[in-house]
CSV table of C-alpha atoms and ligand atoms in Angstrom, one decimal:
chain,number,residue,atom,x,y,z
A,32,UNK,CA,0.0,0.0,0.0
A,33,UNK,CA,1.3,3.4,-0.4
A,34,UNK,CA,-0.2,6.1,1.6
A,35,UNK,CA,0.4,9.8,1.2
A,36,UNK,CA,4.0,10.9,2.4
A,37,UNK,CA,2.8,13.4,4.7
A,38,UNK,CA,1.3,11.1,6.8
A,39,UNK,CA,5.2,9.9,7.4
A,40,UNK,CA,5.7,13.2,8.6
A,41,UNK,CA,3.1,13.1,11.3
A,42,UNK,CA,4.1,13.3,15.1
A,43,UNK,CA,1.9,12.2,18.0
A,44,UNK,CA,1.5,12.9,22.0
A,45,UNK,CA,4.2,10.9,24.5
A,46,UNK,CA,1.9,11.6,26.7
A,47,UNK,CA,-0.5,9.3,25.9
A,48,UNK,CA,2.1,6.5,25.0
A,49,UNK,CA,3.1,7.2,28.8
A,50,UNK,CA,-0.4,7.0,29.9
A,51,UNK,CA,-1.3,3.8,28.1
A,52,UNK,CA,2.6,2.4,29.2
A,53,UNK,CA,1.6,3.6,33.3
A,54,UNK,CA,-1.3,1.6,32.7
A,55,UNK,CA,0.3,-1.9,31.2
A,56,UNK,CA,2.6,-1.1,34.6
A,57,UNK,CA,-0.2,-1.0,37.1
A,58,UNK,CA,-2.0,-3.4,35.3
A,59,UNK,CA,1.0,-5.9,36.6
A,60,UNK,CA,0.7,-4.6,39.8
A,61,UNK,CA,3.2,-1.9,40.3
A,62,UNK,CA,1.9,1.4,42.3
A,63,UNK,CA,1.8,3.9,39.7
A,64,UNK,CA,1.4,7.7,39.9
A,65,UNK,CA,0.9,9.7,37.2
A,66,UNK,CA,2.3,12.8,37.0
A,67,UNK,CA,2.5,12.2,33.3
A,68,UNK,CA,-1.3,13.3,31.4
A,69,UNK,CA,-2.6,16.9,31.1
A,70,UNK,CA,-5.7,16.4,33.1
A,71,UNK,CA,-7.6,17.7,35.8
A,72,UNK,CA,-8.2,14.5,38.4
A,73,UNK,CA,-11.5,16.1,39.6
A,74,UNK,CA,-14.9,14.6,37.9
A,75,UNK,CA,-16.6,17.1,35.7
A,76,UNK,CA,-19.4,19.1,38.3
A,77,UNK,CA,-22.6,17.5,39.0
A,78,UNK,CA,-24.3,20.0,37.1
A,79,UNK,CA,-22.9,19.9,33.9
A,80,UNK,CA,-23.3,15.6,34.2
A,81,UNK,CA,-26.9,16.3,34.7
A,82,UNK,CA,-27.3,18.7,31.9
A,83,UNK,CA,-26.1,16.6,29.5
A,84,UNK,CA,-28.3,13.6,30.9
A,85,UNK,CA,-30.7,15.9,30.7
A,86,UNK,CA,-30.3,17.0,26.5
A,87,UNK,CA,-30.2,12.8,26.3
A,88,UNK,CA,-33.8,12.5,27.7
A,89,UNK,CA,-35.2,15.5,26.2
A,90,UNK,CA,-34.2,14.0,22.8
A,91,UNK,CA,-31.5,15.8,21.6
A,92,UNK,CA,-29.6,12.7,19.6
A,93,UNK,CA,-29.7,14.3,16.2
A,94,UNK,CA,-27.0,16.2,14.2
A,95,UNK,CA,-26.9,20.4,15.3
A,96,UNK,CA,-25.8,23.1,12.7
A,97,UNK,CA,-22.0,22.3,11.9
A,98,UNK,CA,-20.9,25.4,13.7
A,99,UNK,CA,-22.6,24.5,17.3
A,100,UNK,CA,-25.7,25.1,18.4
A,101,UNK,CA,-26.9,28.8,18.6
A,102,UNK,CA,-27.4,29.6,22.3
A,103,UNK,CA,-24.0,27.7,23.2
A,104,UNK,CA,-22.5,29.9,20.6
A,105,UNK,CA,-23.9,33.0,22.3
A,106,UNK,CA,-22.9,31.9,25.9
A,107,UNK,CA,-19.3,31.5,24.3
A,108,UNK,CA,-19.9,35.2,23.5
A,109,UNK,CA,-21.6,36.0,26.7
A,110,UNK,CA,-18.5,34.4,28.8
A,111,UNK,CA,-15.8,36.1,26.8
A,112,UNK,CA,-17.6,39.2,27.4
A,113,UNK,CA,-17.7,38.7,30.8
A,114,UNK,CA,-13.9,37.8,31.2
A,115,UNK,CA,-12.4,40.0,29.0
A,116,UNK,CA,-14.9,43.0,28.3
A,117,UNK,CA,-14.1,42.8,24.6
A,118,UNK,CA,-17.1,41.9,22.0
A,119,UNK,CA,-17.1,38.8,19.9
A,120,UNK,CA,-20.2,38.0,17.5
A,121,UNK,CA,-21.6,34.1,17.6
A,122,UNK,CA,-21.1,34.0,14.3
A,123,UNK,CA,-17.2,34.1,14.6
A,124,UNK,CA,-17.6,31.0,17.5
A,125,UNK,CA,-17.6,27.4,15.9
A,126,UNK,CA,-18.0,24.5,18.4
A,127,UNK,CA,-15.3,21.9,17.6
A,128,UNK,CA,-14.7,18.4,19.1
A,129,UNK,CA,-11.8,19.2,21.7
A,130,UNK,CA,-9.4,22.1,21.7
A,131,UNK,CA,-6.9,20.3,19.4
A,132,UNK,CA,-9.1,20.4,16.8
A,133,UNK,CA,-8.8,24.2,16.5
A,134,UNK,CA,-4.8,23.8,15.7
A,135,UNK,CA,-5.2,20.7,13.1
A,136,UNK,CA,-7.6,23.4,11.3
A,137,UNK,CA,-5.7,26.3,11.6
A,138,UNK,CA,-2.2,24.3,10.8
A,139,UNK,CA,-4.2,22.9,8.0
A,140,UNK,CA,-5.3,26.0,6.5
A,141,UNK,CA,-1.8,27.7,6.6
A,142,UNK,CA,0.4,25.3,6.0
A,143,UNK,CA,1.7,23.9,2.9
A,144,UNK,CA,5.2,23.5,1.5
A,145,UNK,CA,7.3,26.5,1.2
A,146,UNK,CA,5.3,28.2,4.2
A,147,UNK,CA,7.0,28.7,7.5
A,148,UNK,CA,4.7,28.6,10.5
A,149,UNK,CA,6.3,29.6,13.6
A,150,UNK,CA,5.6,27.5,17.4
A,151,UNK,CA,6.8,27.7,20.6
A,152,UNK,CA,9.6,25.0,21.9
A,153,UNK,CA,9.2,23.6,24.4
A,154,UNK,CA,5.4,23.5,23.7
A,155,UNK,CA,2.7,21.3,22.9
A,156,UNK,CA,3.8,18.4,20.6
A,157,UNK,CA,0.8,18.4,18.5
A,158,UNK,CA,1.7,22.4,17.3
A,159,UNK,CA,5.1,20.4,15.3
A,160,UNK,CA,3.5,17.4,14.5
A,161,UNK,CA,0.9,19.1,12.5
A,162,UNK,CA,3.4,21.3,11.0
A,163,UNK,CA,5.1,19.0,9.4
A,164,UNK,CA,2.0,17.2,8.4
A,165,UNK,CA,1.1,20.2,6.0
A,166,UNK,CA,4.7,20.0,4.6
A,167,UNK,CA,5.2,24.0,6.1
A,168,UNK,CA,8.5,24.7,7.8
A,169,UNK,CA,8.6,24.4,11.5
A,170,UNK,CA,10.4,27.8,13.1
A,171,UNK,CA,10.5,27.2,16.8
A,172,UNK,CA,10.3,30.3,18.9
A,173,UNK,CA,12.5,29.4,22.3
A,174,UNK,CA,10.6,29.6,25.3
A,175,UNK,CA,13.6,30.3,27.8
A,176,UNK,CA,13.6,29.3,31.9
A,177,UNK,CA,15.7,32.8,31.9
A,178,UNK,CA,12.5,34.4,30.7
A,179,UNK,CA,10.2,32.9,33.1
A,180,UNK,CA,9.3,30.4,30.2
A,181,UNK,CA,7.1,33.2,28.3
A,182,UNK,CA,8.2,33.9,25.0
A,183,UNK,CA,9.8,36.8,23.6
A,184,UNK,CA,8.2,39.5,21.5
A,185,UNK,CA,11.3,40.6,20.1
A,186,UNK,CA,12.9,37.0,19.5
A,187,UNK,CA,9.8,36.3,17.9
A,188,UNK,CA,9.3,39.2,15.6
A,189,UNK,CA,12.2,38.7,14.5
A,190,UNK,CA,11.5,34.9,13.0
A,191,UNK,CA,9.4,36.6,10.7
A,192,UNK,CA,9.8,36.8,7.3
A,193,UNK,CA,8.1,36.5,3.7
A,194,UNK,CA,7.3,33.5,3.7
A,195,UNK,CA,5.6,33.6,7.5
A,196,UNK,CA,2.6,31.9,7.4
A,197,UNK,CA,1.4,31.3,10.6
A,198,UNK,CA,2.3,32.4,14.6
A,199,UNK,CA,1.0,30.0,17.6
A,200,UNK,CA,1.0,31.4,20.8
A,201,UNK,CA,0.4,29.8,24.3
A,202,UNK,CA,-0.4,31.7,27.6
A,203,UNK,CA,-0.3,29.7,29.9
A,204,UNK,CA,1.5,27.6,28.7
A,205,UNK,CA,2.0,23.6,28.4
A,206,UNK,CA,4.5,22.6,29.4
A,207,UNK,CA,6.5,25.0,31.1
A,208,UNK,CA,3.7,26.8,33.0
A,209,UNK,CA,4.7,29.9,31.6
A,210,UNK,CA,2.5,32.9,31.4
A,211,UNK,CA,3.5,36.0,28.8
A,212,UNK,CA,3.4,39.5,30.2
A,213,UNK,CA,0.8,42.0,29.0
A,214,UNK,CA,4.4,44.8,28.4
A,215,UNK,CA,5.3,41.6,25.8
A,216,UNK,CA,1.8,40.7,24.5
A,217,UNK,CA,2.0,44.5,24.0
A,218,UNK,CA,5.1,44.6,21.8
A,219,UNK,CA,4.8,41.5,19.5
A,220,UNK,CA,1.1,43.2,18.9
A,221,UNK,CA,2.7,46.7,17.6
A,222,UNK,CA,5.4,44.8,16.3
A,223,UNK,CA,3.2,42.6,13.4
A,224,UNK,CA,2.1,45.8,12.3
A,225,UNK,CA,5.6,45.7,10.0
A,226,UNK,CA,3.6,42.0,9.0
A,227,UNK,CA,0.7,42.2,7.4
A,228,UNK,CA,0.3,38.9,5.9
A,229,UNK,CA,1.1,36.7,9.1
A,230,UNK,CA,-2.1,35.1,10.7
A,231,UNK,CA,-1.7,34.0,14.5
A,232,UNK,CA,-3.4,31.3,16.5
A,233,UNK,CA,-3.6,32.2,20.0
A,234,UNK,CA,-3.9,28.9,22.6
A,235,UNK,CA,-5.6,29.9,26.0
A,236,UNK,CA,-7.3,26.7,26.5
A,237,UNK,CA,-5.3,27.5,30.2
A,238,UNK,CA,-6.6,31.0,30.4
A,239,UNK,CA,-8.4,30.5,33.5
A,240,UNK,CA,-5.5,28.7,35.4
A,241,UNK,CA,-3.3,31.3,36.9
A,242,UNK,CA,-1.9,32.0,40.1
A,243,UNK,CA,-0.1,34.6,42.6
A,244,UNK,CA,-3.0,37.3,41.1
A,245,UNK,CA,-1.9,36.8,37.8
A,246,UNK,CA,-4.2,38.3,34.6
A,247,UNK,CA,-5.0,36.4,31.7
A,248,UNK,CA,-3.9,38.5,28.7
A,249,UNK,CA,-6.4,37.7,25.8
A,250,UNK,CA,-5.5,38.5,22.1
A,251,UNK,CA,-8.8,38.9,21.6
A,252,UNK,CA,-8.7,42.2,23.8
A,253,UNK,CA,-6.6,43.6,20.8
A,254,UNK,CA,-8.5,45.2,17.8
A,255,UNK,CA,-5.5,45.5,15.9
A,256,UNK,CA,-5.5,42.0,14.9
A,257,UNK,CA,-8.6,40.6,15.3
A,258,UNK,CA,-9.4,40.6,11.6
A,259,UNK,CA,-6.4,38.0,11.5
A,260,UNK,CA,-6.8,36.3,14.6
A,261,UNK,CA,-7.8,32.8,15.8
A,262,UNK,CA,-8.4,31.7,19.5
A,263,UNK,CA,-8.0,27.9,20.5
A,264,UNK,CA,-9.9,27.5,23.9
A,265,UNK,CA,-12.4,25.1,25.5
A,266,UNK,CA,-14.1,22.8,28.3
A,267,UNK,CA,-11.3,20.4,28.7
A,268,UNK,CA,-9.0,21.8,31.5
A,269,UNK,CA,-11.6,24.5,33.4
A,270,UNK,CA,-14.2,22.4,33.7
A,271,UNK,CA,-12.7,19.2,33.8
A,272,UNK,CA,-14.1,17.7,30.7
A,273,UNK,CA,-11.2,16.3,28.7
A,274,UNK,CA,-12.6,13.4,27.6
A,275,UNK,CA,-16.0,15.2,26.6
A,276,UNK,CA,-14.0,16.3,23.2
A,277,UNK,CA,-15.5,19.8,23.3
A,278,UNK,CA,-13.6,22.9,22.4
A,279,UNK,CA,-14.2,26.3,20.6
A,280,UNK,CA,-12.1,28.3,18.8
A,281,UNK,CA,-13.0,32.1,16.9
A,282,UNK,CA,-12.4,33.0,13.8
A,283,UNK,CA,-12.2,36.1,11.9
A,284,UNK,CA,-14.7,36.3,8.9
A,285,UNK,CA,-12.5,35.7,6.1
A,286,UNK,CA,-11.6,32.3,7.5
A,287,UNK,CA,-14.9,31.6,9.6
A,288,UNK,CA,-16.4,29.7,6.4
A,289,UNK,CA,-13.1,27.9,5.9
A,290,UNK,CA,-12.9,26.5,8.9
A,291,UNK,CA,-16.9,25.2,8.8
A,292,UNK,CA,-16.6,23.9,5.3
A,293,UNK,CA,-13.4,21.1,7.0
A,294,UNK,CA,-16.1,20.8,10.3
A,295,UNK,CA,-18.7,20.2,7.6
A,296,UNK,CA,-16.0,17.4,6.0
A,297,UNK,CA,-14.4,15.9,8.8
A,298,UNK,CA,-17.0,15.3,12.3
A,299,UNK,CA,-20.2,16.9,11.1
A,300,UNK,CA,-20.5,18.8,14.6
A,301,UNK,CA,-20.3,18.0,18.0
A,302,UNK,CA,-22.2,15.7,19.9
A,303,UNK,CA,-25.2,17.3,20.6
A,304,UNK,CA,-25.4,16.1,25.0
A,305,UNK,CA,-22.2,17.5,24.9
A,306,UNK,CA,-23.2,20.9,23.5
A,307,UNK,CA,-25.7,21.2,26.1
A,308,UNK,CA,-23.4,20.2,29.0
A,309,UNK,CA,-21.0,22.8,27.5
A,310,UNK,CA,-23.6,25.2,27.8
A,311,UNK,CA,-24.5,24.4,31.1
A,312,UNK,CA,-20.5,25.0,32.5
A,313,UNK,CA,-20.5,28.0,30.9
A,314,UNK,CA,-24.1,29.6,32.4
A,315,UNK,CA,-24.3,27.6,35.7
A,316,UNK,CA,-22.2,28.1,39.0
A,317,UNK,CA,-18.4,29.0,38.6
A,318,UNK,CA,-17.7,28.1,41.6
A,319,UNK,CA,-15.8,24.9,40.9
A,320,UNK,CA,-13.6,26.3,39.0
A,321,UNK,CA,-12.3,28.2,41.5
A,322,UNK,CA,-12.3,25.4,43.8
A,323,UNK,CA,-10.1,23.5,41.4
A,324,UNK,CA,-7.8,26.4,40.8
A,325,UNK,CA,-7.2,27.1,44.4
A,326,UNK,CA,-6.6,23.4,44.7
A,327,UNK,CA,-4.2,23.6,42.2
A,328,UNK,CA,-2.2,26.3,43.3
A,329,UNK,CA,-1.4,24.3,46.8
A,330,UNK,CA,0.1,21.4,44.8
A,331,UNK,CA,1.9,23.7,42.8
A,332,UNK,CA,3.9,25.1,46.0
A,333,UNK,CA,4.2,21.7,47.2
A,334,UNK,CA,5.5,20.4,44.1
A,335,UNK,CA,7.9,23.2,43.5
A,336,UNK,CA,9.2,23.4,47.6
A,337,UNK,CA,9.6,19.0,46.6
A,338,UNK,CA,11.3,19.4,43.3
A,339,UNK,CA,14.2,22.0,44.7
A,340,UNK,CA,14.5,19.9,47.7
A,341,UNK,CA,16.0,17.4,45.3
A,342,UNK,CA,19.7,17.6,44.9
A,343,UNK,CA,20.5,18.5,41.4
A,344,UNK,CA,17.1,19.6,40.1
A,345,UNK,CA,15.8,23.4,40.7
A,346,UNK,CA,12.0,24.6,39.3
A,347,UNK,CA,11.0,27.4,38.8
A,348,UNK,CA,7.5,28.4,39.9
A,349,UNK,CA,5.0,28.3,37.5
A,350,UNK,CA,2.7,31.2,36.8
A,351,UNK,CA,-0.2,29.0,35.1
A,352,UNK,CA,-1.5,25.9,33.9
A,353,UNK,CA,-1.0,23.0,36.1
A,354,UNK,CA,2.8,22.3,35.0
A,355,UNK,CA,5.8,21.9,36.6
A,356,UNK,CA,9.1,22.1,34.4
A,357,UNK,CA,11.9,21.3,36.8
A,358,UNK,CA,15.5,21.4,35.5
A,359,UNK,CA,17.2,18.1,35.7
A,360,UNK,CA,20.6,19.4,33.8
A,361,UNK,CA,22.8,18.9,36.5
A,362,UNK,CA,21.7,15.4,37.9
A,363,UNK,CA,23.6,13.8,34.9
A,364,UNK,CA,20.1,12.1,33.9
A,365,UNK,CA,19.0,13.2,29.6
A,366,UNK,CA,16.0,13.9,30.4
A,367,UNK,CA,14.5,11.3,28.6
A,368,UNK,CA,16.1,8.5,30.2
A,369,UNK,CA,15.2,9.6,33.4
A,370,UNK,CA,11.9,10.3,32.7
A,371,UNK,CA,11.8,6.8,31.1
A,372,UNK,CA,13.5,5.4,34.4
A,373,UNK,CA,11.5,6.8,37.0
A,374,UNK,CA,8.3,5.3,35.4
A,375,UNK,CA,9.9,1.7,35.1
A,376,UNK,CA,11.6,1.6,38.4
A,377,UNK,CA,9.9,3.5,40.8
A,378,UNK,CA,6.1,4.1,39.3
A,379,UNK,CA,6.3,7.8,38.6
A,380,UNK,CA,5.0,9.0,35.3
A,381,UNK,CA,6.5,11.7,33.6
A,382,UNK,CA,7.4,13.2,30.2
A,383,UNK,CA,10.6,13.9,29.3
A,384,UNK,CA,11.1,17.9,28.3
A,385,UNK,CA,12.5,16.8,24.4
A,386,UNK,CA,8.9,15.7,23.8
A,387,UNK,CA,8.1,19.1,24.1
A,388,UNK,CA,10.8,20.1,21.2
A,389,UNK,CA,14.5,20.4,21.3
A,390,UNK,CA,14.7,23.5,24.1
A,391,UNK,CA,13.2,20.5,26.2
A,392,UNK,CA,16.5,18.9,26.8
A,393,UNK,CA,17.6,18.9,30.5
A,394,UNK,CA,14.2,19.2,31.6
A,395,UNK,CA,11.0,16.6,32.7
A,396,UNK,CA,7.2,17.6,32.8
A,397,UNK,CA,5.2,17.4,36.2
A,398,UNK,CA,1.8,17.4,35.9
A,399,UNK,CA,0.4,18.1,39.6
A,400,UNK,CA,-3.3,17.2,38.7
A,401,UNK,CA,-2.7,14.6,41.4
A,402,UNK,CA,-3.5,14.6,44.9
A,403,UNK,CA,-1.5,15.9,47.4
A,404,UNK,CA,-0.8,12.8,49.1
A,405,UNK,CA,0.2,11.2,45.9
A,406,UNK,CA,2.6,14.3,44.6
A,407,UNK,CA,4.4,14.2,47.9
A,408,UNK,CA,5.2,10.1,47.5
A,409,UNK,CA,5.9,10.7,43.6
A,410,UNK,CA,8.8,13.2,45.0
A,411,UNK,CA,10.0,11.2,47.4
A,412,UNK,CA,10.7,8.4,44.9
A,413,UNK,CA,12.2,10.7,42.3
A,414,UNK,CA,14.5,11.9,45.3
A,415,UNK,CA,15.3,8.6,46.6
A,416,UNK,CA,16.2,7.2,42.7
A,417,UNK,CA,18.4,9.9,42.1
A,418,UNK,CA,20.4,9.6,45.4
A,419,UNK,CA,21.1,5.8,44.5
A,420,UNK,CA,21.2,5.4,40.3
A,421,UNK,CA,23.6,7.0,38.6
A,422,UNK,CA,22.4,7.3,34.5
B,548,PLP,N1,-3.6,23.2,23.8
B,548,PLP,C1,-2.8,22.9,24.9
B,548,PLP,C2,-1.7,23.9,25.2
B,548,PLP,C3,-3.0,21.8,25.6
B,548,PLP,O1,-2.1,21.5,26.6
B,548,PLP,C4,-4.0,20.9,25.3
B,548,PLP,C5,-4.2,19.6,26.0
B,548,PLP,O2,-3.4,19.1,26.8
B,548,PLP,C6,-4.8,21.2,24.2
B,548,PLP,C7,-4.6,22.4,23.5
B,548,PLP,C8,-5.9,20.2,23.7
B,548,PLP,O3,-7.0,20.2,24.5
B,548,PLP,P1,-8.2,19.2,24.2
B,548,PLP,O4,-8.0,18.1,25.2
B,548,PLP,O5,-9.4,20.0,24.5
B,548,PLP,O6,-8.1,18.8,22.8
């Protein structure tokens, strides 16, 4: 058989290769704890269960429009409104099945050989993967410890050039926890002035996961380039929904009927319970997500007063997300081999930083959706391995 090349090209997740490996492991009987998968442990709220058990028995089994139905579309509105004071029609909003589905689109509809997209590294795997599925060049824009882990406006203006097809962004960010200043949201804004012709994707699937009284910075608060913007977010992380498959993303008007023509192509639209259980998160109580925030933010101190308790590895504290991104240079350990290590021998699941892109070396990803109890044992095994294997 002979299948098209690009599909040679294509990359995947570790993570899940390390999820469905944790499991084979515990399967066998080892204790495992994963620290590995980008998911909130708490159940989705009651509420939003019984809304969409509620849209099964009222009948809703059918297809919707492509594009979501209407009042979701408007509480999508409604909640952006709310957040970030800054106006965004229904008609921009399409309702997609999970927040990755906005980047395959997006990469799809930018990318072809000969066109550079630019993507953060270290950063989500799937930003690459896709990439190079299109057959586009891959220009990774360093996301730096020495920076906090938020990217540069200035580095990254200055990866720009004609053939600039495409800019992701990600604030807060996966994996490093990084969150980008307004002063440098600011500059790479006044700075694409100079560029015209370059379209940016903007990921805050995160944007309601920050800590220490930090503000989410939304490109959509920026008129300048809203005509050439598109905003990846969804249910997955804030309401604890990933395996829902629900997302949004908005899209200016030249590209809205693009991206519903491939929704049109590919999945139809999304299933219809969901759409009302989305609608439900978005126009019922907030307070779990503040519950889950605040629960986050104590396992992120604990996890980064662990980590730099460990001889040879120092974190940084992270801003957003629910990431830790602890160096691991100086225990001798590539990161991947330790990360690969710590999983077999003691139980503890975590991705190696170079499956977040080549800046990833000398790092491994935490993910502290994870009790308490559990993150504290996790450490103590990392500690204990790395005072008695050498790599
Ligand atoms: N964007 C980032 C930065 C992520 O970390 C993830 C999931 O981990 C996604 C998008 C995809 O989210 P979803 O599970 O809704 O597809």
């Amino acid at each position: 058989m002979k299948t098209v090349t690009n599909f040679d090209r294509i990359g995947e997740e570790n993570a899940f290769a390390v999820l469905g490996r944790a499991g084979q492991l515990a399967a066998s009987g080892m204790d495992v704890i994963n620290l590995g998968i980008g998911q909130p442990d708490f159940p989705t709220p009651d509420n939003i269960v019984e809304a969409a058990v509620r849209a099964l028995r009222d009948g809703h089994h059918g297809y919707t429009d492509a594009t979501g139905i209407l009042p979701l579309r408007e509480a999508v509105s409604a909640d952006l409104y709310r957040r970030y004071k800054t106006e965004v029609s229904p008609g921009n909003v399409l309702i997609v099945p999970g927040g990755k589905v906005t980047m395959f689109t997006a990469i799809l509809m930018f990318g072809e050989a000969g066109g550079e997209i630019l993507y953060p590294d270290p950063g989500f795997p799937i930003y690459r993967s896709m990439i190079e599925y299109t057959g586009a060049t891959p220009i990774a824009i360093p996301i730096r410890e020495e920076n906090g882990f938020a990217f540069s406006a200035e580095e990254t203006l200055k990866l720009i050039g004609p053939n600039t097809r495409l800019i992701i962004l990600n604030s807060p960010a996966n994996p490093c926890g990084g969150i980008t200043p307004r002063v440098e949201i600011d500059k790479l804004v006044a700075g694409l002035a100079d560029y015209p012709h370059v379209a940016v994707l903007s990921d805050e699937i995160y944007d309601q996961m920050l800590y220490d009284g930090e503000e989410h910075v939304s490109l959509l608060t920026y008129p300048e380039i809203r005509d050439r913007l598109i905003v990846l977010n969804g249910w997955s992380k804030t309401y604890a929904m990933t395996g829902w498959r629900l997302g949004y993303s908005i899209w200016p008007d030249e590209l809205y009927n693009k991206a519903r023509k491939l929704a049109v192509n590919a999945w139809s639209c999304v299933n219809a319970p969901a759409q009302y259980a989305a609608l439900e998160a978005l126009t019922g109580p907030q307070t779990a997500v503040g519950e889950m925030v605040a629960e986050f933010d104590t396992r992120r101190k604990a996890v980064v007063t662990l980590l730099n308790d460990i001889p040879g590895v120092s974190c940084i504290t992270p801003k957003g997300a629910f990431y830790a991104f602890p160096n691991v240079s100086q225990t001798g350990w590539k990161a991947k081999d330790l990360a690969s290590q710590l999983l077999e021998k003691t139980g503890v699941a975590t991705i190696g930083g170079p499956d977040f892109g080549t800046l990833g070396e000398g790092y491994i990803r935490l993910s502290y959706a994870n009790s308490q109890e559990n993150i504290s044992r996790a450490l103590l095994r990392m500690k204990e391995f790395l005072a008695t294997t050498k790599p």
